[in-house]
Short mmCIF file of C-alpha atoms in Angstrom, two decimals:
data_model
loop_
_atom_site.label_atom_id
_atom_site.label_comp_id
_atom_site.label_asym_id
_atom_site.label_seq_id
_atom_site.Cartn_x
_atom_site.Cartn_y
_atom_site.Cartn_z
CA ALA A 1 48.12 -5.53 -55.89
CA GLN A 2 51.90 -5.55 -56.04
CA LYS A 3 52.44 -7.68 -53.03
CA VAL A 4 55.35 -9.21 -51.15
CA THR A 5 55.10 -12.87 -50.23
CA GLN A 6 57.21 -14.54 -47.60
CA VAL A 7 57.07 -18.21 -48.40
CA GLN A 8 57.55 -19.57 -44.88
CA THR A 9 55.27 -18.54 -42.04
CA GLU A 10 57.36 -20.24 -39.36
CA ILE A 11 60.75 -21.91 -39.32
CA SER A 12 62.33 -23.78 -36.44
CA VAL A 13 66.00 -24.73 -36.44
CA VAL A 14 68.58 -25.86 -33.96
CA GLU A 15 71.41 -23.53 -33.07
CA LYS A 16 74.32 -23.52 -35.53
CA GLU A 17 72.16 -24.60 -38.44
CA ASP A 18 71.97 -22.41 -41.53
CA VAL A 19 68.53 -21.11 -42.41
CA THR A 20 67.12 -19.32 -45.45
CA LEU A 21 64.04 -17.12 -45.44
CA ASP A 22 62.42 -16.75 -48.84
CA CYS A 23 60.83 -13.59 -50.20
CA VAL A 24 59.06 -13.15 -53.53
CA TYR A 25 57.75 -9.79 -54.69
CA GLU A 26 55.56 -8.34 -57.41
CA THR A 27 56.23 -5.01 -59.04
CA ARG A 28 55.61 -3.11 -62.24
CA ASP A 29 58.33 -0.60 -61.42
CA THR A 30 61.62 -0.73 -63.28
CA THR A 31 63.41 0.78 -60.30
CA TYR A 32 62.56 -0.29 -56.81
CA TYR A 33 64.08 -1.07 -53.44
CA LEU A 34 63.96 -4.17 -51.30
CA PHE A 35 64.41 -4.39 -47.56
CA TRP A 36 64.66 -6.82 -44.70
CA TYR A 37 63.69 -5.91 -41.14
CA LYS A 38 63.96 -7.92 -37.93
CA GLN A 39 61.37 -7.78 -35.17
CA PRO A 40 62.69 -9.44 -32.00
CA PRO A 41 60.36 -10.42 -29.14
CA SER A 42 60.79 -6.95 -27.64
CA GLY A 43 58.74 -5.63 -30.57
CA GLU A 44 60.88 -3.00 -32.25
CA LEU A 45 61.60 -3.15 -35.98
CA VAL A 46 65.30 -3.25 -36.80
CA PHE A 47 66.57 -2.36 -40.25
CA LEU A 48 68.86 -5.01 -41.76
CA ILE A 49 69.40 -4.19 -45.43
CA ARG A 50 68.24 -2.03 -48.35
CA ARG A 51 68.91 -3.15 -51.91
CA ASN A 52 68.46 -1.26 -55.18
CA SER A 53 66.88 -3.22 -58.03
CA PHE A 54 69.83 -2.40 -60.27
CA ASP A 55 72.29 -4.04 -57.90
CA GLU A 56 72.01 -7.79 -58.16
CA GLN A 57 75.21 -8.55 -56.35
CA ASN A 58 74.76 -10.74 -53.32
CA GLU A 59 75.61 -9.14 -50.03
CA ILE A 60 77.17 -10.56 -46.90
CA SER A 61 77.26 -8.97 -43.50
CA GLY A 62 78.73 -11.23 -40.87
CA ARG A 63 76.49 -14.27 -40.53
CA TYR A 64 73.82 -12.65 -42.71
CA SER A 65 73.70 -12.87 -46.48
CA TRP A 66 71.17 -11.89 -49.09
CA ASN A 67 70.54 -13.33 -52.54
CA PHE A 68 68.75 -11.07 -55.00
CA GLN A 69 67.47 -12.73 -58.17
CA LYS A 70 65.68 -10.22 -60.34
CA SER A 71 64.74 -12.88 -62.90
CA THR A 72 62.66 -14.72 -60.32
CA SER A 73 61.65 -11.63 -58.31
CA SER A 74 63.17 -13.06 -55.18
CA PHE A 75 65.22 -11.56 -52.37
CA ASN A 76 66.17 -14.34 -49.98
CA PHE A 77 67.88 -13.99 -46.64
CA THR A 78 70.25 -16.56 -45.16
CA ILE A 79 71.55 -16.75 -41.62
CA THR A 80 74.65 -18.89 -41.27
CA ALA A 81 75.37 -20.71 -38.02
CA SER A 82 72.15 -19.49 -36.42
CA GLN A 83 72.07 -18.43 -32.77
CA VAL A 84 69.27 -18.25 -30.23
CA VAL A 85 69.42 -14.44 -30.43
CA ASP A 86 68.39 -14.69 -34.07
CA SER A 87 64.92 -15.78 -32.95
CA ALA A 88 62.55 -13.12 -34.25
CA VAL A 89 60.03 -12.29 -36.90
CA TYR A 90 61.69 -11.23 -40.13
CA PHE A 91 59.95 -9.01 -42.65
CA CYS A 92 60.75 -8.52 -46.30
CA ALA A 93 59.52 -5.28 -47.86
CA ARG A 94 59.43 -3.44 -51.15
CA GLN A 95 59.47 0.27 -51.92
CA GLY A 96 58.40 1.71 -55.24
CA SER A 97 60.42 3.73 -57.67
CA SER A 98 59.38 7.04 -56.18
CA ASN A 99 61.83 6.29 -53.39
CA THR A 100 59.93 8.49 -51.02
CA GLY A 101 56.97 6.38 -50.25
CA LYS A 102 55.62 3.52 -48.39
CA LEU A 103 57.02 0.12 -47.72
CA ILE A 104 54.91 -2.85 -48.70
CA PHE A 105 55.64 -5.59 -46.19
CA GLY A 106 55.37 -9.32 -46.44
CA GLN A 107 53.47 -11.10 -43.72
CA GLY A 108 56.64 -12.05 -41.88
CA THR A 109 58.49 -15.27 -41.13
CA THR A 110 58.82 -16.32 -37.52
CA LEU A 111 62.20 -17.88 -36.90
CA GLN A 112 62.78 -19.92 -33.78
CA VAL A 113 66.31 -21.00 -33.04
CA LYS A 114 66.48 -23.67 -30.36
CA PRO A 115 69.58 -24.24 -28.24
CA ASP B 1 71.95 10.04 -31.52
CA ALA B 2 68.38 9.38 -30.43
CA GLY B 3 66.22 7.22 -32.63
CA VAL B 4 62.56 7.74 -33.40
CA ILE B 5 60.69 8.50 -30.19
CA GLN B 6 57.09 7.51 -29.66
CA SER B 7 54.75 8.15 -26.77
CA PRO B 8 53.00 6.68 -24.99
CA ARG B 9 54.45 3.18 -25.22
CA HIS B 10 51.22 1.65 -24.01
CA GLU B 11 47.71 3.05 -24.05
CA VAL B 12 44.57 1.46 -22.70
CA THR B 13 41.34 3.30 -23.27
CA GLU B 14 37.64 2.72 -23.49
CA MET B 15 35.61 2.66 -26.65
CA GLY B 16 34.53 6.12 -27.70
CA GLN B 17 37.46 7.94 -26.15
CA GLU B 18 39.91 10.06 -28.10
CA VAL B 19 43.44 8.70 -28.44
CA THR B 20 46.49 10.70 -29.48
CA LEU B 21 49.76 9.05 -30.38
CA ARG B 22 52.93 11.09 -30.67
CA CYS B 23 56.12 10.77 -32.65
CA LYS B 24 59.42 12.59 -32.80
CA PRO B 25 61.42 11.60 -35.90
CA ILE B 26 65.18 11.39 -36.12
CA SER B 27 66.63 14.86 -36.39
CA GLY B 28 67.28 15.81 -40.01
CA HIS B 29 64.98 13.21 -41.51
CA ASN B 30 62.45 14.69 -43.91
CA SER B 31 59.99 11.80 -44.30
CA LEU B 32 57.72 10.44 -41.58
CA PHE B 33 55.52 7.36 -41.73
CA TRP B 34 52.76 5.96 -39.54
CA TYR B 35 52.22 2.17 -39.70
CA ARG B 36 49.83 -0.14 -37.92
CA GLN B 37 50.57 -3.76 -37.05
CA THR B 38 47.86 -6.32 -36.33
CA MET B 39 47.80 -10.09 -36.42
CA MET B 40 45.16 -10.10 -39.12
CA ARG B 41 46.55 -7.46 -41.47
CA GLY B 42 50.25 -7.41 -40.64
CA LEU B 43 52.17 -4.17 -41.13
CA GLU B 44 50.34 -1.56 -43.15
CA LEU B 45 51.05 2.06 -43.90
CA LEU B 46 48.48 4.54 -42.68
CA ILE B 47 49.96 7.83 -43.87
CA TYR B 48 53.28 9.44 -44.69
CA PHE B 49 54.64 12.97 -44.82
CA ASN B 50 57.43 14.51 -46.84
CA ASN B 51 58.76 17.81 -45.52
CA ASN B 52 55.77 18.00 -43.15
CA VAL B 53 53.25 17.65 -45.99
CA PRO B 54 50.94 14.62 -46.14
CA ILE B 55 51.66 12.72 -49.35
CA ASP B 56 49.67 9.50 -49.17
CA ASP B 57 46.88 8.95 -46.66
CA SER B 58 45.17 6.17 -48.58
CA GLY B 59 45.87 3.76 -45.77
CA MET B 60 43.97 5.75 -43.15
CA PRO B 61 41.07 3.48 -42.25
CA GLU B 62 38.33 6.07 -41.98
CA ASP B 63 37.48 9.56 -40.89
CA ARG B 64 38.00 8.65 -37.27
CA PHE B 65 41.73 8.70 -37.96
CA SER B 66 43.66 11.91 -38.52
CA ALA B 67 47.35 12.77 -38.58
CA LYS B 68 49.26 16.02 -38.39
CA MET B 69 52.83 17.13 -38.69
CA PRO B 70 53.02 20.76 -37.52
CA ASN B 71 56.80 20.87 -37.78
CA ALA B 72 59.77 18.73 -38.75
CA SER B 73 60.22 17.30 -35.28
CA PHE B 74 56.73 16.27 -34.26
CA SER B 75 53.74 14.33 -35.54
CA THR B 76 50.49 13.09 -34.05
CA LEU B 77 48.06 10.36 -34.97
CA LYS B 78 44.62 10.83 -33.49
CA ILE B 79 41.72 8.41 -33.29
CA GLN B 80 38.35 9.87 -32.37
CA PRO B 81 36.25 8.06 -31.36
CA SER B 82 38.26 4.92 -30.75
CA GLU B 83 36.83 1.44 -31.29
CA PRO B 84 38.00 -2.00 -30.12
CA ARG B 85 39.06 -2.88 -33.68
CA ASP B 86 41.62 -0.08 -33.52
CA SER B 87 43.62 -2.12 -31.02
CA ALA B 88 47.05 -2.63 -32.55
CA VAL B 89 50.67 -1.59 -32.35
CA TYR B 90 51.22 1.74 -34.06
CA PHE B 91 54.70 2.44 -35.38
CA CYS B 92 56.20 5.71 -36.46
CA ALA B 93 59.20 5.67 -38.81
CA SER B 94 61.39 8.31 -40.38
CA SER B 95 63.82 8.43 -43.26
CA LEU B 96 66.12 10.82 -45.07
CA ARG B 97 65.26 11.44 -48.71
CA GLY B 98 63.65 8.06 -49.20
CA ASN B 99 66.44 5.96 -47.80
CA GLU B 100 65.91 3.22 -45.24
CA GLN B 101 63.18 3.87 -42.71
CA PHE B 102 64.01 3.72 -39.03
CA PHE B 103 61.21 2.70 -36.75
CA GLY B 104 60.27 3.84 -33.29
CA PRO B 105 59.51 1.37 -30.51
CA GLY B 106 55.78 1.50 -31.23
CA THR B 107 52.69 2.31 -29.18
CA ARG B 108 50.59 -0.65 -28.12
CA LEU B 109 46.97 0.53 -28.12
CA THR B 110 44.19 -1.41 -26.45
CA VAL B 111 40.63 -0.19 -26.82
CA LEU B 112 38.22 -1.88 -24.45
#
């Protein structure tokens, strides 16, 4: 199966620390899409980013940044200067080249940011 | 603009009863997805529709599960008869032409 693996199951940091969540994926597609979603304690799934496999530029959005390394099939997510409100479960996901179909999710990384 | 709307938010039922979950996608979106989230299996796709037509239902657990999308603004996921192992959070998501999927708040189903 072309799965998505999130290396860390749980991470605990102290506020203001930087933290990186690792994601490794498998795919036979030449074109595909990668995603990160956040699931806070309230339970909803919040879209964070979508990345095309042809675009290997790193992306920064405020305190969030993403590092896409096609050579190692990784799409890692870094939070800089973490805050308590960042505490959540974060999911990495992959979508196949059809671009209309399902997301394959990793098992999630639970991030706890302590004050 | 309203996001994806799901109802009910919580459902408690007894084994053997029929359960119907409802979803209203974001207006203008042409793809709709039903996912299930459990501790054991994580997030998994059950079925998705493009332009109201079911495209991939390979994730539907068994014949007890059925889904319909009679029009672009409404979909249902039905479980009949329900079993305790169906207890999970069921998410509906929608997207426009395969772009990012936006999720509803989910329905937490408990089957006793």
